[in-house]
mmCIF file of N, CA and C in Angstrom:
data_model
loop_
_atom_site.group_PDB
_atom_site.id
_atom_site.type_symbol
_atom_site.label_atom_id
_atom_site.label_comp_id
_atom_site.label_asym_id
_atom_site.label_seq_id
_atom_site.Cartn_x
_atom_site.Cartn_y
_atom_site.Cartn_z
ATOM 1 N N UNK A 10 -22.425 74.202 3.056
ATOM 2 C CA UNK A 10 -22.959 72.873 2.838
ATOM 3 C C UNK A 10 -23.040 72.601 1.333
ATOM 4 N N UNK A 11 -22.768 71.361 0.922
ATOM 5 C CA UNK A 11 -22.971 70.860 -0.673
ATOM 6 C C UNK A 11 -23.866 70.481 -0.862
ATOM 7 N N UNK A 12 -24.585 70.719 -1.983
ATOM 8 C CA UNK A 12 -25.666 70.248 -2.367
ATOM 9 C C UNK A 12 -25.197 68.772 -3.163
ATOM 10 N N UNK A 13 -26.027 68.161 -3.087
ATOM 11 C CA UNK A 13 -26.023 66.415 -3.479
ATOM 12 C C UNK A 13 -27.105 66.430 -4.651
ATOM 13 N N UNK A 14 -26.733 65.673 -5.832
ATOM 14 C CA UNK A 14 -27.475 65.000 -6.670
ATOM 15 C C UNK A 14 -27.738 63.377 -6.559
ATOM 16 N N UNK A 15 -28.673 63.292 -6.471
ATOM 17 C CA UNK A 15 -28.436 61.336 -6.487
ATOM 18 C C UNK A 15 -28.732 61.193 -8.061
ATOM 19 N N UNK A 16 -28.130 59.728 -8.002
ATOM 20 C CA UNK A 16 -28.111 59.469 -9.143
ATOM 21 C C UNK A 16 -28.243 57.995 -9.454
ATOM 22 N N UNK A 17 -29.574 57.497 -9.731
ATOM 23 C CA UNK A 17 -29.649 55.914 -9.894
ATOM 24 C C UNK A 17 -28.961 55.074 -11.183
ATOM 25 N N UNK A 18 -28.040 54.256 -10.629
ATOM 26 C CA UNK A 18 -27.096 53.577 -11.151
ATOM 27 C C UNK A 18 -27.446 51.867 -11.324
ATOM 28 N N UNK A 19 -27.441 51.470 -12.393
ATOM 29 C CA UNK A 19 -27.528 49.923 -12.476
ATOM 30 C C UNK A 19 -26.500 49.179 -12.997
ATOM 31 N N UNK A 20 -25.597 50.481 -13.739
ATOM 32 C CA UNK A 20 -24.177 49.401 -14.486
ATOM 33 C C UNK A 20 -24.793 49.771 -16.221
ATOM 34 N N UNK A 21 -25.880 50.046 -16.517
ATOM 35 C CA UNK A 21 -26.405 50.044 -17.761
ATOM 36 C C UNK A 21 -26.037 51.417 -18.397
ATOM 37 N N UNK A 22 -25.855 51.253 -19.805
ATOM 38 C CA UNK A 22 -25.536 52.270 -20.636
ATOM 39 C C UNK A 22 -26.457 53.743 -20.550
ATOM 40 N N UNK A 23 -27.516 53.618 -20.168
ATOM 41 C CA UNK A 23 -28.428 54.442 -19.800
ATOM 42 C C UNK A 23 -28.312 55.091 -17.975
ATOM 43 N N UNK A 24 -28.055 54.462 -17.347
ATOM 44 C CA UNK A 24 -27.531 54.820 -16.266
ATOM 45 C C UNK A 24 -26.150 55.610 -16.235
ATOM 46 N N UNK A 25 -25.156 55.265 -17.182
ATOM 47 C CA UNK A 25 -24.007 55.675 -17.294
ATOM 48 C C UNK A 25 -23.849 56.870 -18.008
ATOM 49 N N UNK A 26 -25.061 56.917 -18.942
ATOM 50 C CA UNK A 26 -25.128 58.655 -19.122
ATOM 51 C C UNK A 26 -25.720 59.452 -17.825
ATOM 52 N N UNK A 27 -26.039 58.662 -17.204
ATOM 53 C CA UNK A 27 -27.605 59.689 -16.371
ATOM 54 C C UNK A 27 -26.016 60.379 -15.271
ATOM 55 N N UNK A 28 -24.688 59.272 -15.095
ATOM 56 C CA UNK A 28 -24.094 59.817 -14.436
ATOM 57 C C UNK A 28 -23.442 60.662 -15.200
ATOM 58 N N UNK A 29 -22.903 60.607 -16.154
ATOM 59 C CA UNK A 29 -21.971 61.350 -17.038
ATOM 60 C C UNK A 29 -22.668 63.009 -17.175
ATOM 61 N N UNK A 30 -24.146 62.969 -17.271
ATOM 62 C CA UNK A 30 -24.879 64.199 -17.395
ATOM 63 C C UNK A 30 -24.950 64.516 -15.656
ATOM 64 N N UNK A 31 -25.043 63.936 -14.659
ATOM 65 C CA UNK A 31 -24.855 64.384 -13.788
ATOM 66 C C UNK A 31 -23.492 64.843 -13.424
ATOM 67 N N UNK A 32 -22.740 64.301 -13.484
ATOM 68 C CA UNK A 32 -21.429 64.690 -13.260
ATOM 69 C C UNK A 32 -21.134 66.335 -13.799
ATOM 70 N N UNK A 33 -21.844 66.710 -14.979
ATOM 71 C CA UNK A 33 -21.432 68.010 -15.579
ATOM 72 C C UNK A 33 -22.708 68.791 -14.715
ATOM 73 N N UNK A 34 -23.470 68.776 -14.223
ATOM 74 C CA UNK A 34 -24.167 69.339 -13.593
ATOM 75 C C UNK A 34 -23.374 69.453 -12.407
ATOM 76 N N UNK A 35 -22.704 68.482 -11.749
ATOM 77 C CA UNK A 35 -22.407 68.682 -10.119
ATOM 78 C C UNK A 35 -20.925 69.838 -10.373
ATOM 79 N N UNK A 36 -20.697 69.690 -11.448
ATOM 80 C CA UNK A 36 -19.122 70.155 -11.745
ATOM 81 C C UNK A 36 -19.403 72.079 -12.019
ATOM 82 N N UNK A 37 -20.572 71.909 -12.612
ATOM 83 C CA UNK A 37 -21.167 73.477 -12.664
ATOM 84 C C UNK A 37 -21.672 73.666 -11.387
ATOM 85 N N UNK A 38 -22.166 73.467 -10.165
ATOM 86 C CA UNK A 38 -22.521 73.781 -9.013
ATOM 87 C C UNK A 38 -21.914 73.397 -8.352
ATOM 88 N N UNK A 39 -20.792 72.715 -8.229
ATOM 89 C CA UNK A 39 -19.916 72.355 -6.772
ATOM 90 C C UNK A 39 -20.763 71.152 -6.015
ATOM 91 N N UNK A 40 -21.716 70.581 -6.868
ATOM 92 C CA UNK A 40 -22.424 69.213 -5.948
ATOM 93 C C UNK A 40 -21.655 68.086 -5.962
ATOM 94 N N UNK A 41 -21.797 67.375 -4.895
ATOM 95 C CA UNK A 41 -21.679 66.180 -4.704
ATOM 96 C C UNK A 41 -22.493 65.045 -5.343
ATOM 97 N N UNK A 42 -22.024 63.806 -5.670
ATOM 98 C CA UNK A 42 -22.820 62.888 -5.993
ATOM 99 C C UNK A 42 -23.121 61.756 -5.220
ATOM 100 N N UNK A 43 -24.451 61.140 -5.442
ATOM 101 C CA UNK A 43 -24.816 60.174 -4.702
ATOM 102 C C UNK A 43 -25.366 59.159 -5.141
ATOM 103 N N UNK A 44 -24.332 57.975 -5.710
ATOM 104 C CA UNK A 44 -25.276 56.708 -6.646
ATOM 105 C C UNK A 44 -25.863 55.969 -5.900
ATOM 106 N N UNK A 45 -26.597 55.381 -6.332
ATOM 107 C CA UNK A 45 -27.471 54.700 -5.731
ATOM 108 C C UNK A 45 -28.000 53.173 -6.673
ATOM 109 N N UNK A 46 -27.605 52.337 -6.417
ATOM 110 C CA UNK A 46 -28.092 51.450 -7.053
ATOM 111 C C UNK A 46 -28.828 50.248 -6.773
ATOM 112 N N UNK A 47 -30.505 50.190 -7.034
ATOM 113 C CA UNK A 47 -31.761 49.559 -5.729
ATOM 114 C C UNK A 47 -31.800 48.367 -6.658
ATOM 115 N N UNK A 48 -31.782 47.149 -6.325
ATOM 116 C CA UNK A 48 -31.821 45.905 -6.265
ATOM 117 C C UNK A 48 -33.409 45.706 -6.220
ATOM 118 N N UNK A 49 -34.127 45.604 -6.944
ATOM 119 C CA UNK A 49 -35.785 45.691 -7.100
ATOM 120 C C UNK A 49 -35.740 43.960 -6.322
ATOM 121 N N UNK A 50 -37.457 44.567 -5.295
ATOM 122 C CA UNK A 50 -37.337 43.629 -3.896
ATOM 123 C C UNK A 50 -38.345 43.841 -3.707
ATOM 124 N N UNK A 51 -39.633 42.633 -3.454
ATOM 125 C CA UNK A 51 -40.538 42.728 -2.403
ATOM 126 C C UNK A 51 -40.724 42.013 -1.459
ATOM 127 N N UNK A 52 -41.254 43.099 -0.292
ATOM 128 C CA UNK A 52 -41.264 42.026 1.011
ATOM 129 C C UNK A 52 -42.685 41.303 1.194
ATOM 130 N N UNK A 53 -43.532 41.618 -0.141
ATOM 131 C CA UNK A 53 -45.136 40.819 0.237
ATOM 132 C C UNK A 53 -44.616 39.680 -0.623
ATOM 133 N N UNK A 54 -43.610 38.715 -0.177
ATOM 134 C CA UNK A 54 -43.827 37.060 -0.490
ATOM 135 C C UNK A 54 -44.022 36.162 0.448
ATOM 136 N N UNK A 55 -44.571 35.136 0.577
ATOM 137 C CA UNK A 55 -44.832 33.999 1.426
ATOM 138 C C UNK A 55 -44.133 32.953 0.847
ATOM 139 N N UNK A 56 -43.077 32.545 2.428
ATOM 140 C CA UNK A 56 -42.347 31.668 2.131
ATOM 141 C C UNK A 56 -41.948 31.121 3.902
ATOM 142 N N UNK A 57 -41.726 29.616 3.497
ATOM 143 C CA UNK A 57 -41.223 28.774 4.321
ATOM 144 C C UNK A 57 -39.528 29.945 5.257
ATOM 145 N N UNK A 58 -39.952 28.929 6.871
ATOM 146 C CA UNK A 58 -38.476 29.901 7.120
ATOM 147 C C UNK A 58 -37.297 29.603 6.382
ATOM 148 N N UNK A 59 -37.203 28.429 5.891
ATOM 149 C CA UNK A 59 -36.356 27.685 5.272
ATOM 150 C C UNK A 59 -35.801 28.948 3.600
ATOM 151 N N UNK A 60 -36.693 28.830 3.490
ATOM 152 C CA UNK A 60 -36.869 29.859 2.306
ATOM 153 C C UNK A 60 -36.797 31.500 2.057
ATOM 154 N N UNK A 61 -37.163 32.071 3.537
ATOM 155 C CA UNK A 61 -36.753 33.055 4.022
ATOM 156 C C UNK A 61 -35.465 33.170 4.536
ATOM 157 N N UNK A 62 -34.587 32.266 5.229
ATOM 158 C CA UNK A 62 -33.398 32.537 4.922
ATOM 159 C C UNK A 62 -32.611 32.013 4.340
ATOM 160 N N UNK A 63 -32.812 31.172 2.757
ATOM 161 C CA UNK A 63 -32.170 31.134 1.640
ATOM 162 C C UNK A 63 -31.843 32.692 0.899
ATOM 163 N N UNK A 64 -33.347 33.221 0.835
ATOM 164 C CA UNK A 64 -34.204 34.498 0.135
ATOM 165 C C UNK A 64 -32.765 35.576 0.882
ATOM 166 N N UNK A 65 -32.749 35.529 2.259
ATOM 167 C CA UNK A 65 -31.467 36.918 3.153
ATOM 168 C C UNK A 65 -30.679 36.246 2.571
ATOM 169 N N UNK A 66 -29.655 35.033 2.456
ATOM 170 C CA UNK A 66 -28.661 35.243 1.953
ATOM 171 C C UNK A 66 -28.464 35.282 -0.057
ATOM 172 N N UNK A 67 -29.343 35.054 -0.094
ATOM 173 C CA UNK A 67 -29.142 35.415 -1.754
ATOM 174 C C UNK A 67 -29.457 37.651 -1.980
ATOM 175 N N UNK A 68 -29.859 37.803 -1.097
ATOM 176 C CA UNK A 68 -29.885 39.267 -0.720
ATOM 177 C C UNK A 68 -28.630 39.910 -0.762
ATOM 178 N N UNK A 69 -27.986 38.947 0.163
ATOM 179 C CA UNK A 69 -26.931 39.587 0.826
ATOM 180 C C UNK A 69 -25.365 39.889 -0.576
ATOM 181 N N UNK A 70 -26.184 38.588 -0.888
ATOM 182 C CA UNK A 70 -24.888 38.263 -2.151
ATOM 183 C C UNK A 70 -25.292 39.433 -3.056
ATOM 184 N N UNK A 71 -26.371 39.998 -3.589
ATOM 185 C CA UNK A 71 -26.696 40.224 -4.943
ATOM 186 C C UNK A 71 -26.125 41.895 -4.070
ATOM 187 N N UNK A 72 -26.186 41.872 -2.770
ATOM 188 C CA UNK A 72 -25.639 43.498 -2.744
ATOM 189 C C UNK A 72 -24.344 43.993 -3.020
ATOM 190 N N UNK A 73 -23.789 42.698 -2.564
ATOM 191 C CA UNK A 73 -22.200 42.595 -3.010
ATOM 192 C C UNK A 73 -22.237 42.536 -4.109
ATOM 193 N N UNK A 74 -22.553 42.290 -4.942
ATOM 194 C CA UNK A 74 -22.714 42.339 -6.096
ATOM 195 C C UNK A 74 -22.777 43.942 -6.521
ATOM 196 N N UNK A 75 -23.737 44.546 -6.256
ATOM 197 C CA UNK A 75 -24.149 45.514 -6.609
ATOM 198 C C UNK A 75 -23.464 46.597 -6.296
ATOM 199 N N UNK A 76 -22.328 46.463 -5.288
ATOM 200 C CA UNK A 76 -21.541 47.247 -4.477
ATOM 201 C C UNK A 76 -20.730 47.405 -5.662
ATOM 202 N N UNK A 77 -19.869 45.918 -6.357
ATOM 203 C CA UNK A 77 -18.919 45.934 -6.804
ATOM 204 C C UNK A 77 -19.822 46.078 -8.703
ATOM 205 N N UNK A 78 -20.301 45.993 -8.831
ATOM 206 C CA UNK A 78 -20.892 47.063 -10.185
ATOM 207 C C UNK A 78 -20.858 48.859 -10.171
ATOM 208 N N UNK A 79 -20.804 49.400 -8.548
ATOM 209 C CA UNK A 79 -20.973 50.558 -8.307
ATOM 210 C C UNK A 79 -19.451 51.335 -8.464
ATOM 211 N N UNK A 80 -18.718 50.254 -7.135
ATOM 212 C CA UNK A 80 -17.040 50.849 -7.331
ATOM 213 C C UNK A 80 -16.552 51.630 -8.613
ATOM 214 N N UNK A 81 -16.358 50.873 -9.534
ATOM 215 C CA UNK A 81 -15.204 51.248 -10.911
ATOM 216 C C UNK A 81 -16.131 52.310 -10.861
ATOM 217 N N UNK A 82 -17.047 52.753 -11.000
ATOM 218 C CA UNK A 82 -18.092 54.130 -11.493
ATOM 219 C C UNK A 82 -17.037 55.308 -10.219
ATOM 220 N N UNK A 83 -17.657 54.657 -9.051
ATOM 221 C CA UNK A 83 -17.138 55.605 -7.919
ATOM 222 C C UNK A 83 -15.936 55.791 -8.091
ATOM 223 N N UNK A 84 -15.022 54.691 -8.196
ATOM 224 C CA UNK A 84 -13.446 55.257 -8.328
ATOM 225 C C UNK A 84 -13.136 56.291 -9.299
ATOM 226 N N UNK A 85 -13.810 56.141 -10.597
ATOM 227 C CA UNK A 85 -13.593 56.846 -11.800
ATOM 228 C C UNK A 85 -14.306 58.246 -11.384
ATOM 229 N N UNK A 86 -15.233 58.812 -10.554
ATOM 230 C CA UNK A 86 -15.069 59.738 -10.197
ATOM 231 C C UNK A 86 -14.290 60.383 -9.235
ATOM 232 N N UNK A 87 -14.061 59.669 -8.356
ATOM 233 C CA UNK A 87 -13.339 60.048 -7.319
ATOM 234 C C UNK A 87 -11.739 60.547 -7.693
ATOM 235 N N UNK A 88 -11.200 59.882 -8.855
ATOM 236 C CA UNK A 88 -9.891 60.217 -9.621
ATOM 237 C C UNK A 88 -10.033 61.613 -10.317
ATOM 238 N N UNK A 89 -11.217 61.402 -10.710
ATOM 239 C CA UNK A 89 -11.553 63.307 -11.666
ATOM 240 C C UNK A 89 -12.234 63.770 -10.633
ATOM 241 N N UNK A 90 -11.747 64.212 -9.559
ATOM 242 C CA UNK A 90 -12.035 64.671 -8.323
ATOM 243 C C UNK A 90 -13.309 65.321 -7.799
ATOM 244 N N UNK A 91 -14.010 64.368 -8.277
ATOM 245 C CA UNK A 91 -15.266 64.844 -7.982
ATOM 246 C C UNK A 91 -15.988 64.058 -6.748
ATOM 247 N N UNK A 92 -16.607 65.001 -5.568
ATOM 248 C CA UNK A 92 -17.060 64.338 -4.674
ATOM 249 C C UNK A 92 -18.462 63.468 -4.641
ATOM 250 N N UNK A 93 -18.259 62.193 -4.366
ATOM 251 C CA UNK A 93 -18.810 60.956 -4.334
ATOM 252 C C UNK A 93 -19.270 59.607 -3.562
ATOM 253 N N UNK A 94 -20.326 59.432 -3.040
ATOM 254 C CA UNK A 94 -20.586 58.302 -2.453
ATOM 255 C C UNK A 94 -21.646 57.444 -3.001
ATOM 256 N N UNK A 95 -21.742 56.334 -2.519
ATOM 257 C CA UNK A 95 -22.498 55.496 -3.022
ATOM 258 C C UNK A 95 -23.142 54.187 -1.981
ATOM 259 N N UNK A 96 -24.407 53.617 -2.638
ATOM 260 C CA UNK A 96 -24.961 52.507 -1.753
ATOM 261 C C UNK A 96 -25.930 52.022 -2.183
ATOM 262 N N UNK A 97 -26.026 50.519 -2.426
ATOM 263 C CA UNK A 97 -26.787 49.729 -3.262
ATOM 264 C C UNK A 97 -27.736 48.981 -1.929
ATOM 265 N N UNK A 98 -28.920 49.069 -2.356
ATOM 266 C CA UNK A 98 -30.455 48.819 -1.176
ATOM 267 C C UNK A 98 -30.874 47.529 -1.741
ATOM 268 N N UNK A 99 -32.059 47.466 -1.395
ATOM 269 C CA UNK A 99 -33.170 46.330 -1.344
ATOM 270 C C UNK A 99 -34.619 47.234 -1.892
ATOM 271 N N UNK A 100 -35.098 47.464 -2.562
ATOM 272 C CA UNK A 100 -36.408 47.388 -2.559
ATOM 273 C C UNK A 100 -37.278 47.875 -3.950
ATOM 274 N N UNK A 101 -38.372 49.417 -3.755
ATOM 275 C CA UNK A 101 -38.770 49.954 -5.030
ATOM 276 C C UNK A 101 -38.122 50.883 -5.711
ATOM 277 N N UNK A 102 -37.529 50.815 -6.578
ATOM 278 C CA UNK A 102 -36.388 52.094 -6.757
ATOM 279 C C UNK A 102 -36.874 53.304 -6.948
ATOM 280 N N UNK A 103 -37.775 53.833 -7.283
ATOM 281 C CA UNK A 103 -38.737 54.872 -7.036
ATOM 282 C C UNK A 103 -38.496 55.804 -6.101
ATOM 283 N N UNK A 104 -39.293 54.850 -4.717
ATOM 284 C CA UNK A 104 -39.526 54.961 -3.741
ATOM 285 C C UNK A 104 -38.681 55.072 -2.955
ATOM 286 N N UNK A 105 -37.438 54.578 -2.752
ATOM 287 C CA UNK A 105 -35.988 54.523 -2.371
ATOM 288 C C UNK A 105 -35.368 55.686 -2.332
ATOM 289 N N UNK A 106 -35.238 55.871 -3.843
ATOM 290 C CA UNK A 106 -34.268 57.298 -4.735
ATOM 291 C C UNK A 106 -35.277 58.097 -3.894
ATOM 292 N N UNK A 107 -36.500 58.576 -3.888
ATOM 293 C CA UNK A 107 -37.035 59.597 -3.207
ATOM 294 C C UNK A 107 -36.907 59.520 -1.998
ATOM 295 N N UNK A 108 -36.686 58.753 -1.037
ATOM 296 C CA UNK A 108 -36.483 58.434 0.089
ATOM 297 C C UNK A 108 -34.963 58.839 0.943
ATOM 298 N N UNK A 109 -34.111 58.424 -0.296
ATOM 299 C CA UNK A 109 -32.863 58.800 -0.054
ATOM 300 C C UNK A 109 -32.603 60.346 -0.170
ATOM 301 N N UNK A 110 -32.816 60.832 -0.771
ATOM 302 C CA UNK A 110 -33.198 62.212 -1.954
ATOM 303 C C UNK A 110 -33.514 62.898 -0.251
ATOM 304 N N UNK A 111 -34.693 62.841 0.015
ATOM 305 C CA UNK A 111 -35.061 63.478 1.568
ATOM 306 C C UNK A 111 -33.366 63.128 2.864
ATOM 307 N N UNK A 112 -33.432 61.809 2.814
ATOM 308 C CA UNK A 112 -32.328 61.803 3.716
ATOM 309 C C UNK A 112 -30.625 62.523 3.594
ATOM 310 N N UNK A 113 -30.846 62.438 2.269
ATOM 311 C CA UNK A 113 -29.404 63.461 2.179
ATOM 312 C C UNK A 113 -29.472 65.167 1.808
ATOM 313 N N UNK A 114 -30.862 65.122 1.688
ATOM 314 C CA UNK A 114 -30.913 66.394 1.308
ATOM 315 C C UNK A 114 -30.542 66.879 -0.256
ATOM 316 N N UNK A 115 -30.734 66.133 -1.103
ATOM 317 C CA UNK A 115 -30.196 66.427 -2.244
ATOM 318 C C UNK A 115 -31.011 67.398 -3.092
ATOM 319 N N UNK A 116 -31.156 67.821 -4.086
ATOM 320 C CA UNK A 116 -31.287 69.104 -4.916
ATOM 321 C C UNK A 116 -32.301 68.330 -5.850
ATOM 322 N N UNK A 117 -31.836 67.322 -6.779
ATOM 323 C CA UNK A 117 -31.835 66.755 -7.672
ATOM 324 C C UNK A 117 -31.734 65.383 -7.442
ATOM 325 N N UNK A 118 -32.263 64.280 -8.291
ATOM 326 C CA UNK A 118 -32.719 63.190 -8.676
ATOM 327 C C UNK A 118 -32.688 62.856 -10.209
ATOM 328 N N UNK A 119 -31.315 61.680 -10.359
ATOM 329 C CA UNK A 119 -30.988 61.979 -11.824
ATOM 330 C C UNK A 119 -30.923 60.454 -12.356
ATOM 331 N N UNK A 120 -31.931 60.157 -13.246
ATOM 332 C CA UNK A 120 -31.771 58.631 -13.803
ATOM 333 C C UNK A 120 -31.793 58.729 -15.447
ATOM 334 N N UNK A 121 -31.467 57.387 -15.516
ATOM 335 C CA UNK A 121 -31.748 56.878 -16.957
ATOM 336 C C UNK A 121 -32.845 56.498 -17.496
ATOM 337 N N UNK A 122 -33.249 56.912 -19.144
ATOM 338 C CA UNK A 122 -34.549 56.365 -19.191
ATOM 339 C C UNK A 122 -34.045 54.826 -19.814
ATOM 340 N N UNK A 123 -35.370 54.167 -19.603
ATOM 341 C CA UNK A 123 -35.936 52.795 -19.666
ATOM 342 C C UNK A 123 -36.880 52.607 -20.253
ATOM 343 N N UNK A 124 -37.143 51.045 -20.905
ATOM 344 C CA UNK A 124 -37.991 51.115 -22.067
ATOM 345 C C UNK A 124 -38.793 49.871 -21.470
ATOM 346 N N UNK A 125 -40.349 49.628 -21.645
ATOM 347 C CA UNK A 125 -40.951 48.860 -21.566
ATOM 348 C C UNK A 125 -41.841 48.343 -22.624
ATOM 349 N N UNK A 126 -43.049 47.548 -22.155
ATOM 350 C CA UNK A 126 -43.763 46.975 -23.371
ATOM 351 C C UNK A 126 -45.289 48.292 -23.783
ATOM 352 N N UNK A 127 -45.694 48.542 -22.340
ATOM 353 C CA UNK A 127 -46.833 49.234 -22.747
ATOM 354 C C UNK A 127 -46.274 50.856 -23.710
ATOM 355 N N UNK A 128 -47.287 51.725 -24.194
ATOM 356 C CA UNK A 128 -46.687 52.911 -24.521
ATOM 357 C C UNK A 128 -46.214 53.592 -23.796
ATOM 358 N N UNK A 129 -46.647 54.034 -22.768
ATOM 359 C CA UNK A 129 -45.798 54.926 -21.952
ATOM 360 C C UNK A 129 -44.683 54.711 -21.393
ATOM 361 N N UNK A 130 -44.623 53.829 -21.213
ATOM 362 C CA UNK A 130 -43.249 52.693 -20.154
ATOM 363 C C UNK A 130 -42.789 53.006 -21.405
ATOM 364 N N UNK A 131 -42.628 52.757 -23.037
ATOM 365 C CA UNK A 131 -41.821 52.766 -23.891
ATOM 366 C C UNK A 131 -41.231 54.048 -24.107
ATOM 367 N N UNK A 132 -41.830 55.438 -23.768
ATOM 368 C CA UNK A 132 -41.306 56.660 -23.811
ATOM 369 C C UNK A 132 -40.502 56.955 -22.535
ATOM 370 N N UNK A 133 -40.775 56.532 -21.607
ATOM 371 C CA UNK A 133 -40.138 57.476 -20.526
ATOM 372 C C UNK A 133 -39.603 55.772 -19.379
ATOM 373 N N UNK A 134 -40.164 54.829 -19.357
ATOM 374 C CA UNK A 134 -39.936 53.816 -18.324
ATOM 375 C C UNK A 134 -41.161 54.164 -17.129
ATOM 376 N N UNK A 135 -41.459 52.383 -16.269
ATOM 377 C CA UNK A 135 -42.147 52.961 -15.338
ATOM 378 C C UNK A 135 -41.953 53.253 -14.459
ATOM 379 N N UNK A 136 -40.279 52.989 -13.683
ATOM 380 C CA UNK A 136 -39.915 53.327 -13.010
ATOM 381 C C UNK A 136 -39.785 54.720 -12.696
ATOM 382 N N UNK A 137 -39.177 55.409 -14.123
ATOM 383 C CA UNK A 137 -38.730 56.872 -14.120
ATOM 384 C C UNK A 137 -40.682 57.404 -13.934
ATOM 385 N N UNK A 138 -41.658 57.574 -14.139
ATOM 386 C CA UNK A 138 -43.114 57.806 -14.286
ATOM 387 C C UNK A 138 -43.282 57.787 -12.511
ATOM 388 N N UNK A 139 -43.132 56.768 -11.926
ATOM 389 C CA UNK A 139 -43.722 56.209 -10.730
ATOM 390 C C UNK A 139 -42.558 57.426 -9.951
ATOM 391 N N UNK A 140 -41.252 57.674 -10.346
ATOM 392 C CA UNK A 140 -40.371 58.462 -9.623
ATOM 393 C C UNK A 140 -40.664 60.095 -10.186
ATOM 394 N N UNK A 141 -41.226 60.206 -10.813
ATOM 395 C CA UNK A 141 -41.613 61.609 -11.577
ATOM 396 C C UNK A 141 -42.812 62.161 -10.643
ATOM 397 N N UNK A 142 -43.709 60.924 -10.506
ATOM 398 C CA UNK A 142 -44.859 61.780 -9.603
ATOM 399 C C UNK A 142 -44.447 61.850 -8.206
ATOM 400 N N UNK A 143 -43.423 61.048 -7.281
ATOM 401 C CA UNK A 143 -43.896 61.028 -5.962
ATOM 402 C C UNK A 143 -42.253 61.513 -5.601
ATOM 403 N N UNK A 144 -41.688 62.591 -6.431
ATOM 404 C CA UNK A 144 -40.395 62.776 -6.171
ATOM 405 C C UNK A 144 -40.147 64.291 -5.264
ATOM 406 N N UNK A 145 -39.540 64.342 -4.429
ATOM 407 C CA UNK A 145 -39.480 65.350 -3.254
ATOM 408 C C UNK A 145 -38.901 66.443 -3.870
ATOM 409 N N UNK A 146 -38.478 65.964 -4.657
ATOM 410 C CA UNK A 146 -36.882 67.000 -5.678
ATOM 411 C C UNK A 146 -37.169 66.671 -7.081
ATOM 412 N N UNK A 147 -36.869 68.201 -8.259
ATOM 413 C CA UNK A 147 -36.982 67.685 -9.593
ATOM 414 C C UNK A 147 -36.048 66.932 -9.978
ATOM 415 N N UNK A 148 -36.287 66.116 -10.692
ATOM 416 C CA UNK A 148 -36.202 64.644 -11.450
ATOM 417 C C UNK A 148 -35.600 65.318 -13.083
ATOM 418 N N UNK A 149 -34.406 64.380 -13.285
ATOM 419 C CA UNK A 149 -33.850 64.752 -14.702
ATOM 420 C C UNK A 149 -33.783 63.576 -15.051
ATOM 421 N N UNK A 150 -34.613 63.244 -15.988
ATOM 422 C CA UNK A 150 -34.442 61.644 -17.068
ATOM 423 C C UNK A 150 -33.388 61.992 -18.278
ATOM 424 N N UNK A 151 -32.551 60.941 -18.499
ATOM 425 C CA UNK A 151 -31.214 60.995 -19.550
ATOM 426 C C UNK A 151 -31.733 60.404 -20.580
ATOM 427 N N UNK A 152 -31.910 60.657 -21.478
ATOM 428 C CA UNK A 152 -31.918 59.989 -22.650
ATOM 429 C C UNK A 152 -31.017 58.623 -22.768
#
């Protein structure tokens, strides 16, 4: 069986190392990769039905979207033959990546850091913080 790294992907320069450093990790262990790229989503809004299904199809679009930000990454591994899948969600990316992380069984959990306004969010991101404490698997933040 292969062990799997996931690896949260947004298209951003910081994401694109988190794969590039994953990639040399999966290439030293024979892992597989698993991008993942979460479309930040909540389902506590109140809205007209009218508005609820404007809200699904603007969903639907932004995944396609997100699919086709993911491809060129996936193809470009898949050519340097490295094994690869991928799938862009709906929701907390956190919570997701750890979620997924359990469902595939992966080893590892590999993102980019991110910068915010408060101090801590400015060192590490709050995403990567919120995925550091509640993560099933150790967590590698990329510079």
């Amino acid at each position: 069986m292969t062990d799997t790294i996931v690896v949260g992907f947004d298209g951003s320069d910081a994401s694109r190392r988190a794969v590039d450093f994953a990639k040399t990790l999966a290439e030293r262990s024979a892992s597989a990769l698993h991008l993942v790229h979460v479309l930040e989503w909540s389902p506590y809004s109140f809205h007209t039905p009218e508005e609820l299904a404007e809200r699904h199809k603007r969903r639907e679009q932004e995944l396609a979207r997100a699919q086709e930000v993911l491809q060129p990454t996936v193809d470009a591994l898949t050519r340097a033959g490295q094994a690869v899948t991928s799938e862009a969600r709906h929701g907390d990316t956190a919570e997701l990546l750890c979620k997924i992380a359990k469902s595939t069984g992966a080893t590892q959990i590999v993102v980019g850091r991110k910068g915010a306004s408060a101090l801590a969010n400015r060192i590490l991101g709050s995403m990567a913080i919120n995925l550091m404490q509640s993560s099933p698997v150790p967590v590698t933040i990329v510079p």
